[in-house]
Every structure is written in structure tokens, then in C-alpha cells.
Short mmCIF file of C-alpha atoms and ligand atoms in Angstrom, two decimals:
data_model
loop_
_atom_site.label_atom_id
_atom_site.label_comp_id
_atom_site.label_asym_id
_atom_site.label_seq_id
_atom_site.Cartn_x
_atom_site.Cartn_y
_atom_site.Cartn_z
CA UNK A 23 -30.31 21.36 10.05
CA UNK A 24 -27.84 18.47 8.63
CA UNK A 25 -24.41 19.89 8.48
CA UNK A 26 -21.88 18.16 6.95
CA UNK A 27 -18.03 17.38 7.86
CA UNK A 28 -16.69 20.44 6.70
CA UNK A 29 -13.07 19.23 6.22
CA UNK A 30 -14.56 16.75 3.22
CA UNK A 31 -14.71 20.16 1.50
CA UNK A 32 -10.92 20.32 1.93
CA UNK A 33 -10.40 17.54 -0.43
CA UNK A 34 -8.69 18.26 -3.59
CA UNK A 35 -11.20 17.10 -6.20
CA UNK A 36 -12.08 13.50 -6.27
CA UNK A 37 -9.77 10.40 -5.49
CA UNK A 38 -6.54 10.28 -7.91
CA UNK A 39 -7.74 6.53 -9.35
CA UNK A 40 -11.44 7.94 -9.75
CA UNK A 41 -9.65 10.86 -11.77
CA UNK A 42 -7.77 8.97 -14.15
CA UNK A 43 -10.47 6.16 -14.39
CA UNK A 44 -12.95 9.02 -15.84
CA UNK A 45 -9.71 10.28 -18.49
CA UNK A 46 -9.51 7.05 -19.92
CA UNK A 47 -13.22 6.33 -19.87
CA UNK A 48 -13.04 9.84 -21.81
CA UNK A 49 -10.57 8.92 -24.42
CA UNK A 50 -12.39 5.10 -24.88
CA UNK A 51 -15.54 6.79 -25.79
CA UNK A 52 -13.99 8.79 -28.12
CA UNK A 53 -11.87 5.98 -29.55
CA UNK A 54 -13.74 2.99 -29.28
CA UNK A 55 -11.28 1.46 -31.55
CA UNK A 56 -8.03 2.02 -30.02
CA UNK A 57 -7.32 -0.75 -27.32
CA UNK A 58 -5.75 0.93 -24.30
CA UNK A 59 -2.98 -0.62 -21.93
CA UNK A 60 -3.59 0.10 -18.25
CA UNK A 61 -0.09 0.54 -16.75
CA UNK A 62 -1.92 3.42 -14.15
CA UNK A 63 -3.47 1.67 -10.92
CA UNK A 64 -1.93 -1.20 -9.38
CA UNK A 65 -4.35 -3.91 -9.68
CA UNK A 66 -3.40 -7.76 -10.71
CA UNK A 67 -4.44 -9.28 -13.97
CA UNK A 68 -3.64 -12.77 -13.49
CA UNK A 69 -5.66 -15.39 -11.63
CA UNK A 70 -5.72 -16.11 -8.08
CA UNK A 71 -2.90 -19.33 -7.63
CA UNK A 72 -4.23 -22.65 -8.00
CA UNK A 73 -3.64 -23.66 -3.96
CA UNK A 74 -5.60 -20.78 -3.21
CA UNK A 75 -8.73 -21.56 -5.62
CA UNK A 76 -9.08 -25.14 -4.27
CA UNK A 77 -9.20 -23.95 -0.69
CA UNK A 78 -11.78 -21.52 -2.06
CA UNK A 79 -13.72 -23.99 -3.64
CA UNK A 80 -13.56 -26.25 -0.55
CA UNK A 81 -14.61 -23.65 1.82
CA UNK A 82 -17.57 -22.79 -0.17
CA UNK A 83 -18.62 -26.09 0.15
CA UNK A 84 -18.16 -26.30 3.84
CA UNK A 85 -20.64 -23.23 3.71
CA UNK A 86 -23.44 -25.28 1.82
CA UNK A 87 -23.62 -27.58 4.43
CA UNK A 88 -25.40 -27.19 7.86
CA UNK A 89 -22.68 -29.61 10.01
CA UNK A 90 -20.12 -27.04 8.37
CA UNK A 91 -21.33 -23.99 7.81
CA UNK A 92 -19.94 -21.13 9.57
CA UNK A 93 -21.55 -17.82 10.70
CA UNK A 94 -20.04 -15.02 12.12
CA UNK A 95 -16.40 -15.48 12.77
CA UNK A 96 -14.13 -13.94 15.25
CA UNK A 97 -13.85 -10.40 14.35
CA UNK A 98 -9.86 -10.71 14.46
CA UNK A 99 -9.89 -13.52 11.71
CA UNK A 100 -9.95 -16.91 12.43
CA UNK A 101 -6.63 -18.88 14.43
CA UNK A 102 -5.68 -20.70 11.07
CA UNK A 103 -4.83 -17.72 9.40
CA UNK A 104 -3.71 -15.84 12.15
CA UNK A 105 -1.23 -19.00 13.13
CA UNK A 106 0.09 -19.16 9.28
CA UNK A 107 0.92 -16.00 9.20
CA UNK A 108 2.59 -15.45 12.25
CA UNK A 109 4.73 -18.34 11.40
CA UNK A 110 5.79 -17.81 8.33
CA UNK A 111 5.80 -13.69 7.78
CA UNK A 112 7.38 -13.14 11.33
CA UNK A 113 8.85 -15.96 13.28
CA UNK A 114 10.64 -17.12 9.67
CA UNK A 115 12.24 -13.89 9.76
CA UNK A 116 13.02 -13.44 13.29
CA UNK A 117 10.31 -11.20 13.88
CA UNK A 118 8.67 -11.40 17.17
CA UNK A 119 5.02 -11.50 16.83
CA UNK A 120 2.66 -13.75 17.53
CA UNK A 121 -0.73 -14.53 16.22
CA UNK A 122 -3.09 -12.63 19.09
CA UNK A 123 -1.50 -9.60 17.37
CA UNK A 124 -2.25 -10.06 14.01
CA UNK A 125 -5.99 -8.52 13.28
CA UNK A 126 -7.20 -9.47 9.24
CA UNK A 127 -8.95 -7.43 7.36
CA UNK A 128 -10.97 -6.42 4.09
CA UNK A 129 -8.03 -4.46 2.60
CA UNK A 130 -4.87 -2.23 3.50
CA UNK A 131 -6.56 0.77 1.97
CA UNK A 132 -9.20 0.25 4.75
CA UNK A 133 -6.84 -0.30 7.56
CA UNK A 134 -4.23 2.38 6.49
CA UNK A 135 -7.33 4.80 6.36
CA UNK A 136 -9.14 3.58 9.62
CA UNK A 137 -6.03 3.71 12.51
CA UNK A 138 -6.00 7.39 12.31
CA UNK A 139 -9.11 7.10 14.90
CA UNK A 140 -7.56 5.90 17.43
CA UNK A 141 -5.67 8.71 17.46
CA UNK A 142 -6.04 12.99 18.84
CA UNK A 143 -7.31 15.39 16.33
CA UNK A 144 -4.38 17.83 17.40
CA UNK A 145 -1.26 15.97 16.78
CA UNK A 146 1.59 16.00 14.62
CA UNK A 147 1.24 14.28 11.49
CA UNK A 148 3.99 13.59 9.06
CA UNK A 149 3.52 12.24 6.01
CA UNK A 150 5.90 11.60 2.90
CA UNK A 151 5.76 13.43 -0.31
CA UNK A 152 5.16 11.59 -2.49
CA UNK A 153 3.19 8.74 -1.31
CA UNK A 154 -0.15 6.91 -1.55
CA UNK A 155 -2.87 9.49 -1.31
CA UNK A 156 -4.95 7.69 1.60
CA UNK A 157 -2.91 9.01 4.30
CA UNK A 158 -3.54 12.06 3.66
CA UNK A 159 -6.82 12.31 2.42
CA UNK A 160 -7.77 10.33 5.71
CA UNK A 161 -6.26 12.98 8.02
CA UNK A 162 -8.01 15.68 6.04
CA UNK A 163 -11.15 13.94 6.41
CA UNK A 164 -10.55 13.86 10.31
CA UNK A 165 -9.60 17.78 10.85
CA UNK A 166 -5.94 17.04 11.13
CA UNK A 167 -4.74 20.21 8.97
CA UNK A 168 -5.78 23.34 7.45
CA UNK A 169 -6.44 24.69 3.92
CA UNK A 170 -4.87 23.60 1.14
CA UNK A 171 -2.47 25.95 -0.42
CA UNK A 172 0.71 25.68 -2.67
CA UNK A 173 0.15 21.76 -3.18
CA UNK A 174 0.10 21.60 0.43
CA UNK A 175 -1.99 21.16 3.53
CA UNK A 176 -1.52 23.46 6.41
CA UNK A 177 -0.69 21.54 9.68
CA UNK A 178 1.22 18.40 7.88
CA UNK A 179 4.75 17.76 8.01
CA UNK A 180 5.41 16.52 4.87
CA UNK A 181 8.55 14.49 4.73
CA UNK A 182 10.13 14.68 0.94
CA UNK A 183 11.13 12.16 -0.51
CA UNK A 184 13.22 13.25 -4.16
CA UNK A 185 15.84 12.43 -6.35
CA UNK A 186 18.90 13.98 -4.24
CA UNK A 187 17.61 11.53 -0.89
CA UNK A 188 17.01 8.77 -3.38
CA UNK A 189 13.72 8.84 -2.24
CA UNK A 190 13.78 7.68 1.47
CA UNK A 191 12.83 10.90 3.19
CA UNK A 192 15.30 12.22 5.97
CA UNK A 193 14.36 12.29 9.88
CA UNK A 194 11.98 15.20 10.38
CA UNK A 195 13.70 18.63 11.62
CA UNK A 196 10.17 18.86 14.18
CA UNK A 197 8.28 17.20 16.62
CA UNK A 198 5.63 14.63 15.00
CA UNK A 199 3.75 12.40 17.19
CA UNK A 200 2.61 10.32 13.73
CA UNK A 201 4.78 9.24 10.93
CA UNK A 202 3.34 7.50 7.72
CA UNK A 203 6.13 4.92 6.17
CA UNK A 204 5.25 2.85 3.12
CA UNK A 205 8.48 0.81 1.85
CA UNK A 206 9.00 -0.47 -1.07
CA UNK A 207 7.31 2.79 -1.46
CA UNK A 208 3.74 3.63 -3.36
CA UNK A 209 4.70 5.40 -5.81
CA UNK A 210 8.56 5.35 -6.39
CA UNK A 211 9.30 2.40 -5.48
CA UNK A 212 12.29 2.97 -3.74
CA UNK A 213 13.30 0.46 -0.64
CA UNK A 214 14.64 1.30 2.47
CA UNK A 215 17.73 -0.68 4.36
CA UNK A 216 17.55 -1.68 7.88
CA UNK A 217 20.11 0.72 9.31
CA UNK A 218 17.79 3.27 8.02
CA UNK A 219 14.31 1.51 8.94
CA UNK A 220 15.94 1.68 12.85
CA UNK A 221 17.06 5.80 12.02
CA UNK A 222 13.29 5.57 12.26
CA UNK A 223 12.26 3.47 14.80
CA UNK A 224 15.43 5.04 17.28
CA UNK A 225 13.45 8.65 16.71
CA UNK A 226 9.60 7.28 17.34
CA UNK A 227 10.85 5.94 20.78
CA UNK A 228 13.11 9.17 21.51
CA UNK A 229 10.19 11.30 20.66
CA UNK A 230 6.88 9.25 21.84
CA UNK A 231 6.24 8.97 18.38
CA UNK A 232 4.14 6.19 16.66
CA UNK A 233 5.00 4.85 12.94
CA UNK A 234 2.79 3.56 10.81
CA UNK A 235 4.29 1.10 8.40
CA UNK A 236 2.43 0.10 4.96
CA UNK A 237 4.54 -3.05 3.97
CA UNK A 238 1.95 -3.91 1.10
CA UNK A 239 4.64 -4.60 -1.51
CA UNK A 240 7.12 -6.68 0.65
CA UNK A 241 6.32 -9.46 -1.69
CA UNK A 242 8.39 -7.72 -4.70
CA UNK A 243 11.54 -7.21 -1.95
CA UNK A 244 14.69 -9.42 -4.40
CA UNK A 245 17.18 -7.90 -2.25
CA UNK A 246 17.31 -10.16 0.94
CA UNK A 247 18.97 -7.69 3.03
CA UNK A 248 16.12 -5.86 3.28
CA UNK A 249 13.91 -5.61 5.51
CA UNK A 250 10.30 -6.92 4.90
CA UNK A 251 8.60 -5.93 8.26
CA UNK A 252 9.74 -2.90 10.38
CA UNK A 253 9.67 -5.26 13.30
CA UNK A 254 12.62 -7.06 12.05
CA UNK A 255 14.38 -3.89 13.39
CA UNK A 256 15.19 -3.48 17.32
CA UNK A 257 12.74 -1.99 19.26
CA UNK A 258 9.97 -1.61 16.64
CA UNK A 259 7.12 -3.49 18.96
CA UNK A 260 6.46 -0.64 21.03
CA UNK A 261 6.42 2.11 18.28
CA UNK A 262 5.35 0.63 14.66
CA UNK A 263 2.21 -0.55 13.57
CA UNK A 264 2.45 -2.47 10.45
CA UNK A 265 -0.13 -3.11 6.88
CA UNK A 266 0.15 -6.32 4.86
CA UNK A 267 -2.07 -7.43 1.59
CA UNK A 268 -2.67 -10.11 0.09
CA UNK A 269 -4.01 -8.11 -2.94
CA UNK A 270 -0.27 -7.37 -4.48
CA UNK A 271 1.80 -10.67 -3.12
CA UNK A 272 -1.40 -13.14 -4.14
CA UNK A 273 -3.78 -11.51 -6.50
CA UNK A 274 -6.59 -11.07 -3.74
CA UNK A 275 -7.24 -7.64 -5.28
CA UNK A 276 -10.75 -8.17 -6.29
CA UNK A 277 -10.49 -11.04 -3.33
CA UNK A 278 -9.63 -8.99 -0.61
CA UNK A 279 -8.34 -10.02 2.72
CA UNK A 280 -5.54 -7.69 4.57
CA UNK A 281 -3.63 -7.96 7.61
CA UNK A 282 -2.67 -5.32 10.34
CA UNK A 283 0.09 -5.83 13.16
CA UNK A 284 -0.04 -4.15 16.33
CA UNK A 285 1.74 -5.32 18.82
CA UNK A 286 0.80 -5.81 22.52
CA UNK A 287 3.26 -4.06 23.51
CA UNK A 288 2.75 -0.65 20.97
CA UNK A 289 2.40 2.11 22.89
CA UNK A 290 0.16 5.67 22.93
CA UNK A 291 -0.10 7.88 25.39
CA UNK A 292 -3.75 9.95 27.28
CA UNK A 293 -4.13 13.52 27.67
CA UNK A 294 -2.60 12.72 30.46
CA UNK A 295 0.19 11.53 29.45
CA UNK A 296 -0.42 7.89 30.70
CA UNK A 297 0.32 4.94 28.36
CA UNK A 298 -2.07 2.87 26.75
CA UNK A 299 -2.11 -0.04 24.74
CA UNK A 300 -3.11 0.57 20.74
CA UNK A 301 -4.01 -2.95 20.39
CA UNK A 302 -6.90 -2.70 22.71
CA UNK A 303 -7.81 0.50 21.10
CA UNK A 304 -7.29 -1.22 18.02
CA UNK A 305 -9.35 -4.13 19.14
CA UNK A 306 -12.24 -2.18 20.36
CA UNK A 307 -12.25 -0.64 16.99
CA UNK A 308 -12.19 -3.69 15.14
CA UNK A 309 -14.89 -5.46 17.13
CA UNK A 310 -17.44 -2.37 16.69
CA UNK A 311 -17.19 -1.69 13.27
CA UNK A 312 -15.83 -4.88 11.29
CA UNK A 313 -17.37 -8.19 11.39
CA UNK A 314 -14.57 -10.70 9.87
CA UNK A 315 -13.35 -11.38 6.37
CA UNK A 316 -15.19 -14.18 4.90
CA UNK A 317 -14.63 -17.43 6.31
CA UNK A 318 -13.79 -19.03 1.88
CA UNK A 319 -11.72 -15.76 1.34
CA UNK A 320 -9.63 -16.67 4.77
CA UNK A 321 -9.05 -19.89 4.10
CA UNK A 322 -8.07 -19.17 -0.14
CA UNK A 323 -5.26 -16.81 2.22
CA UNK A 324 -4.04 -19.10 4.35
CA UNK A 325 -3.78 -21.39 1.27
CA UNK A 326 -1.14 -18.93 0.48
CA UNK A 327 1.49 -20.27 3.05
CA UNK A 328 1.41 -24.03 1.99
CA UNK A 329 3.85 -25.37 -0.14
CA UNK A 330 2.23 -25.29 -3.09
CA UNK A 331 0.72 -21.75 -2.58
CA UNK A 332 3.94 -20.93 -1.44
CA UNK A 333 5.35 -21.74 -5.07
CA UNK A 334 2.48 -20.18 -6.85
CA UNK A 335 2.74 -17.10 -5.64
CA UNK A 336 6.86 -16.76 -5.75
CA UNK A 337 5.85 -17.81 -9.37
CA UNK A 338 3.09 -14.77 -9.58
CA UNK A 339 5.84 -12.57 -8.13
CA UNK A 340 8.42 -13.15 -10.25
CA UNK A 341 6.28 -12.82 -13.70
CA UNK A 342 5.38 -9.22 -12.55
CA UNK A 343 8.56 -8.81 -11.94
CA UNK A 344 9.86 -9.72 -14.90
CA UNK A 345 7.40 -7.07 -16.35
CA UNK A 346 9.03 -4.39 -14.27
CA UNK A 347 12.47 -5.73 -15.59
CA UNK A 348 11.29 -5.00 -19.27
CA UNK A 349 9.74 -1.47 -18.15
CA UNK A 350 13.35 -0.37 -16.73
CA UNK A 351 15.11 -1.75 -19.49
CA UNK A 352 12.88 0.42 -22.20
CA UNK A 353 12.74 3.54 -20.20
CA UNK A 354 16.62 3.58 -19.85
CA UNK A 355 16.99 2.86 -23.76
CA UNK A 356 15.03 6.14 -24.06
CA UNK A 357 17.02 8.08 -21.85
CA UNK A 358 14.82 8.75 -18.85
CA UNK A 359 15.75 8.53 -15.46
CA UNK A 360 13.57 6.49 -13.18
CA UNK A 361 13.63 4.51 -10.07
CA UNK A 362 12.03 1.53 -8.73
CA UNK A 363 11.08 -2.08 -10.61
CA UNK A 364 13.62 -3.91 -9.20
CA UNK A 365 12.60 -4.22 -5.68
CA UNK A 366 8.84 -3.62 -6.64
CA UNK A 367 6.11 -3.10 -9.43
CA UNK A 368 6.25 0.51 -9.61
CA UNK A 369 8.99 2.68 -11.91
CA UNK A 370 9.11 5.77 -11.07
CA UNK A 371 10.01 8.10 -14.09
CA UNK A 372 11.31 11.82 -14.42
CA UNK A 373 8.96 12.78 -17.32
CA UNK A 374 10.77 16.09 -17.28
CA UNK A 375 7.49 17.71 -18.01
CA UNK A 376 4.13 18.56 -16.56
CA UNK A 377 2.88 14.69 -15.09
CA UNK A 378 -0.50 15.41 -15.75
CA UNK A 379 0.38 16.44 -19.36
CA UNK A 380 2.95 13.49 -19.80
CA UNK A 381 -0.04 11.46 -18.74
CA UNK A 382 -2.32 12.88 -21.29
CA UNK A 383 0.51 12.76 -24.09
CA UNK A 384 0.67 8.36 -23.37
CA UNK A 385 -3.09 8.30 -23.41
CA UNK A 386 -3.65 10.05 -26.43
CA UNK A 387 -0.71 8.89 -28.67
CA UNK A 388 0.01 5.26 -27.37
CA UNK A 389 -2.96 4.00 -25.50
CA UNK A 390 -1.09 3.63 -22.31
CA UNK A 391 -2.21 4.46 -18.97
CA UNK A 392 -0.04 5.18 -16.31
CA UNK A 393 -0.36 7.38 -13.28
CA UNK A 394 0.49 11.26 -13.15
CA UNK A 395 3.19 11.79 -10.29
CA UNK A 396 1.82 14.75 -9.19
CA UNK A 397 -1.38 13.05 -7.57
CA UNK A 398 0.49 11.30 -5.43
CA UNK A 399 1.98 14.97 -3.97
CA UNK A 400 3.74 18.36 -4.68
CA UNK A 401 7.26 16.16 -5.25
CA UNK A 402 5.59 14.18 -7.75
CA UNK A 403 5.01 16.71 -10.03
CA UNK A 404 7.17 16.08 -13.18
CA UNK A 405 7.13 12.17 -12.62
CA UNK A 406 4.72 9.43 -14.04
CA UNK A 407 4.51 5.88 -12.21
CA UNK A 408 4.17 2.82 -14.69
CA UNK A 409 3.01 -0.34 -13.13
CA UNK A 410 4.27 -3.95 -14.14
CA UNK A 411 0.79 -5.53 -13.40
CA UNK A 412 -0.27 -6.99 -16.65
CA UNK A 413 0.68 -9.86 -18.93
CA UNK A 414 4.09 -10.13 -20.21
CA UNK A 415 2.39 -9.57 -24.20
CA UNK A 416 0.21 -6.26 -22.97
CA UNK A 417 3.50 -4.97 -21.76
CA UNK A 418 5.52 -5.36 -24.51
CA UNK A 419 3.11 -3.87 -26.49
CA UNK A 420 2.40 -0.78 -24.23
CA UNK A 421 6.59 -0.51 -24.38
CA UNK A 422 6.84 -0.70 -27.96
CA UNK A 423 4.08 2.00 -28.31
CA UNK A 424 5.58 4.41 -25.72
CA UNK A 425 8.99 3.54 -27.65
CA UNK A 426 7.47 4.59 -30.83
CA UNK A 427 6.13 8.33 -29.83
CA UNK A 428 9.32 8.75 -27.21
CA UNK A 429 12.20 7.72 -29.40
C1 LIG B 509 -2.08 1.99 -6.48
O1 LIG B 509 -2.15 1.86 -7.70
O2 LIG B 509 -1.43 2.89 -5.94
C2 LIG B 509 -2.78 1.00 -5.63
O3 LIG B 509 -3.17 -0.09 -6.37
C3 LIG B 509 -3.98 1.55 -5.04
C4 LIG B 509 -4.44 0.67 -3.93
O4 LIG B 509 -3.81 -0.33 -3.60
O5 LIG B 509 -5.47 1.02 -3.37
#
């Protein structure tokens, strides 16, 4: 008999983006007329930079031919990228890590859901509240908690992250073995300083702990005394593992290429309490069940980090930022409270009401989609997250709209 992974059972319905996606399917077949705004998931809506499309092109064309084509690559990404972004995401920065220790992939999503592998079914995870549902739903798929009860999962530490912290969850009170970090933070984008980012790392090495940073909106960091990467803090090498995208900082959503950082000198320990090295776990993992980002879509990424890519995507940055500028400035004008946009794309709003319902109540009456709070955890319940990524006109419009049913 075929038995299935029980713990998939666990799952609270289907993914959150699935969820809304069939809502506003829903409401468009219903209103074919009515043009609806997607403020909701956090995908790009402008075109890749120029820099990057000419690599593209160029690399395509290498494939057509036999004295250039490539096959398989290196499973770890090939030593351009690897070498540009060493360079110029770490060494710039005074970060210490070098380019054997950089492994690109398909997507952060992927990565962020993946690593949990590598580690024991029966440790300690802890995991904010609210965050990006793939943690989670990645642990839950591995047997790492119980049932689901109260908005909660039995077995997870769930670090909190509200108003009255300004939404950087405190040290946990417990043991944990795995901590989830994502800063600027999925969904409230809130940031978190560096005397705080080494609160963090000081606690994984006191208690044999492992962090696992998602960095996949450093991009929209303004404030420069922030940190981008959790190993510009002290110590970080032997206790962080860190995500990068290109999807947010270069429009590589629908492109997809990813980075992850672990260290050679990040540390886990055996049943036995010996240490072992997660980038040969890591490794091992990487070589048996990924085979390489596309050798075009590598080099449109490394096209990123020359000069003109370099200004292209500052440029790309900055409009979506400007976007998240207009969001706060309307939301405030109506009186809400919120967080985030100026340190990210997200703005994080107290809806003061059901999310869900708040969600259904912009659907219905403006045509705007944004994304219900509560799906990204039991402290998101009475929030909605608006994201800045469309054009400047479709969010001026989706703002006038929400200002005309709010006001
Ligand atoms: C989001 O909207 O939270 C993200 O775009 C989802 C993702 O990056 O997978």
C-alpha cells in the first residue's frame, strides 16, 4: 500500500498566494469589467535592466554554437558569478566571504525551503510570527511539530514580532537549535540594526544554535547603517547561513537565479555531538538534487554587478521605492498606522479589522489586491501587506481607489 507523508495533512489549506490567486480569479470572473490592481504578491512588473538583457541575448548565442555551447555546468554556479558576487555583495562591505562559499540557485523560496534537510527531525525550531509562510510550511512538511491548534503549530517556537517590539522579535526565553530571520522582513517590513543582528548571532554561538538569514530584500535597505548581510556582524561565519535573490533587487522573478551563503566555517553538530561542516552537507545536497542555473540566466546575473547593471538596477530600486513612498504617504492621510516602505516594498498596515475581511472589502470595492496579514501568522491577523511592485500610474490609481472607499 502507498502511504503518504502524513504531516502534508497538517497543512493549513493550500499555499497563502494560491489562496488569494483563486479570490481574485473569483471576483474577475464575476467582473470581467472591473480592472483589478495587484498590490498582494511581491512579484516585479518592470523589465529585466538593459545590461542584463544583452548578456542574455549574448549568452544565448554562445549556446547556438557548437565551439560555445555549454552543457552541464558546475552544480555550484559557474566562477564568474560566484567571483562578482563575492566581490561586490561581501568584500565591498567588509564581509568575509569568498566565492567557494557562495552556492546559486533557482530561487530563495527553493533554498529557504530545502536547508531544513540537512538538519534532525527533533530539534528546536523557532520561527517569527509573522513571516513568510515557507518556513513553516517546510518544517511541517518534514515532521518538525504537531497539530495545528489556536493559529499555531505544536512544537514551534514562534518568535512574535508586533507593534510594541516594533516588529523585530525579542531573543527567545528557550532553547532553539534553529532560528528563521528574514530582515527587511516579509511581511512588515521592518529592518533590523546591527547591534541587534549580533543580540542574535551572540545567542546562536552561546547556545549551538544555527540562524538562518533570508536577506532577499537587502536591495530596498536606504538606511546605510544597516546591515545588508548578517555576516557583516562579528562572528556570524560559524552560525548564519544566509538567502539572496535576484528576483526583488533585479527583476529575475520570472528569471530566476538565487544565491545561498554558507560559510566554510558554519558549524552543526552529530548525534554525537561532534561538529560538522554545513557546507559539505550543503554541498552534497546541492550536487544530488540540483543541476545548475542556466548558463544565459547566470550570465544576465552577473550582468547585474557591472557598471551599467549596477545603475539599472539602483534605478529599478529606487522607482519601487518611490511607489512605497506614495503608499505610506496615502495610508497616513487616512489615518492608519503601518510600518515598512521605507527600507523595503512592503507596508505593513493595522486594518483594525478582520485581514481576511479587509482583504475582501479592497477587492470588492476598489479592485485592489493586497495580502491578508493573517496568512502570514497568528500576529498578522488584523494587518494587510500592500506591495509597491507595480508602475508608478497603477499605483496611483489603486491609492486613489482605496482613498475613495477609506476616506
Ligand atoms: C511575497 O509576496 O511574499 C513573495 O513575493 C513571495 C515569494 O517571494 O515567493
Amino acid at each position: 500500500m502507498i502511504t503518504i507523508n502524513d504531516n502534508y495533512l497538517k497543512l493549513q489549506a493550500s499555499y497563502l498566494f494560491s489562496d488569494i490567486a483563486k479570490r481574485v480569479a473569483a471576483f474577475q470572473e464575476n467582473n470581467p469589467d472591473k480592472q483589478v490592481i495587484k498590490l498582494g504578491i511581491g512579484d516585479v512588473t518592470r523589465g529585466l535592466p538593459p545590461a542584463c538583457i544583452e548578456a542574455f541575448h549574448k549568452a544565448v548565442d554562445e549556446m547556438a554554437d557548437d565551439s560555445s555551447f555549454r552543457g552541464y555546468g558546475p552544480e555550484q554556479g559557474y566562477d564568474f558569478l560566484r567571483n562578482a558576487i563575492a566581490k561586490n555583495d561581501f568584500k565591498a562591505r567588509g564581509a568575509d566571504i569568498s566565492a567557494d562559499e557562495i552556492f546559486i540557485s533557482d530561487g530563495a523560496k527553493c533554498d529557504t525551503g530545502n536547508i531544513q534537510e540537512l538538519f534532525a527531525k527533533d530539534i528546536k525550531v523557532a520561527i517569527p510570527d509573522p513571516v513568510y509562510p515557507v518556513y513553516l510550511d517546510t518544517n511541517v512538511m518534514a515532521g518538525r511539530t504537531g497539530d495545528f491548534q489556536n493559529g499555531r503549530f505544536d512544537g514551534i517556537v514562534y518568535l512574535e514580532a508586533t507593534q510594541t517590539n516594533g516588529f523585530v522579535p525579542s531573543l527567545p526565553e528557550e532553547e532553539v537549535d534553529l532560528i528563521y530571520l528574514c530582515f527587511p522582513n516579509n511581511p512588515t517590513g521592518s529592518t533590523i540594526s546591527k547591534a541587534e543582528l549580533q543580540t542574535w548571532v551572540d545567542f546562536a554561538r552561546d547556545n549551538k544554535a544555527l540562524i538562518l538569514f533570508d536577506a532577499a530584500y537587502e536591495a530596498f535597505i536606504r538606511d546605510d547603517s544597516l546591515p545588508k548581510s548578517i555576516f557583516e556582524i562579528e562572528g556570524a561565519r560559524e552560525v548564519a547561513i544566509e538567502f539572496r535573490s535576484f528576483s526583488k533587487s533585479a527583476g529575475f522573478t520570472g528569471t530566476r537565479c538565487a544565491y545561498t551563503v554558507v560559510s566554510k566555517d558554519c558549524r552543526a553538530f552529530d548525534s554525537q555531538g561532534n561538529i560538522q561542516k554545513v557546507h559539505e552537507l550543503w554541498n552534497r545536497r546541492h550536487c544530488t538534487k540540483f543541476n545548475g542555473v542556466s548558463y544565459p540566466v547566470q550570465r544576465a546575473a552577473e550582468a547585474v554587478y557591472k557598471e551599467e547593471g549596477k545603475a539599472q538596477t539602483a534605478e529599478l530600486i529606487h522607482y519601487y521605492l518611490r511607489n512605497a513612498d506614495r503608499i505610506c504617504e496615502e495610508i497616513e492621510a487616512l489615518g492608519y498606522d503601518y510600518d515598512g516602505g521605507k527600507n523595503s516594498p512592503y507596508i505593513w498596515i493595522d486594518g483594525r479589522t478582520d485581514s481576511w475581511d479587509f482583504f475582501d472589502m479592497l477587492l470588492n470595492k476598489a479592485g485592489v489586491v493586497c495580502t491578508p496579514g493573517a496568512g502570514f501568522g497568528k500576529c498578522g491577523e488584523g494587518y494587510i501587506r500592500i506591495s509597491a511592485f507595480n508602475s508608478h500610474e497603477n499605483v496611483d490609481e489603486a491609492m486613489a481607489r482605496i482613498r475613495r472607499e477609506l476616506s
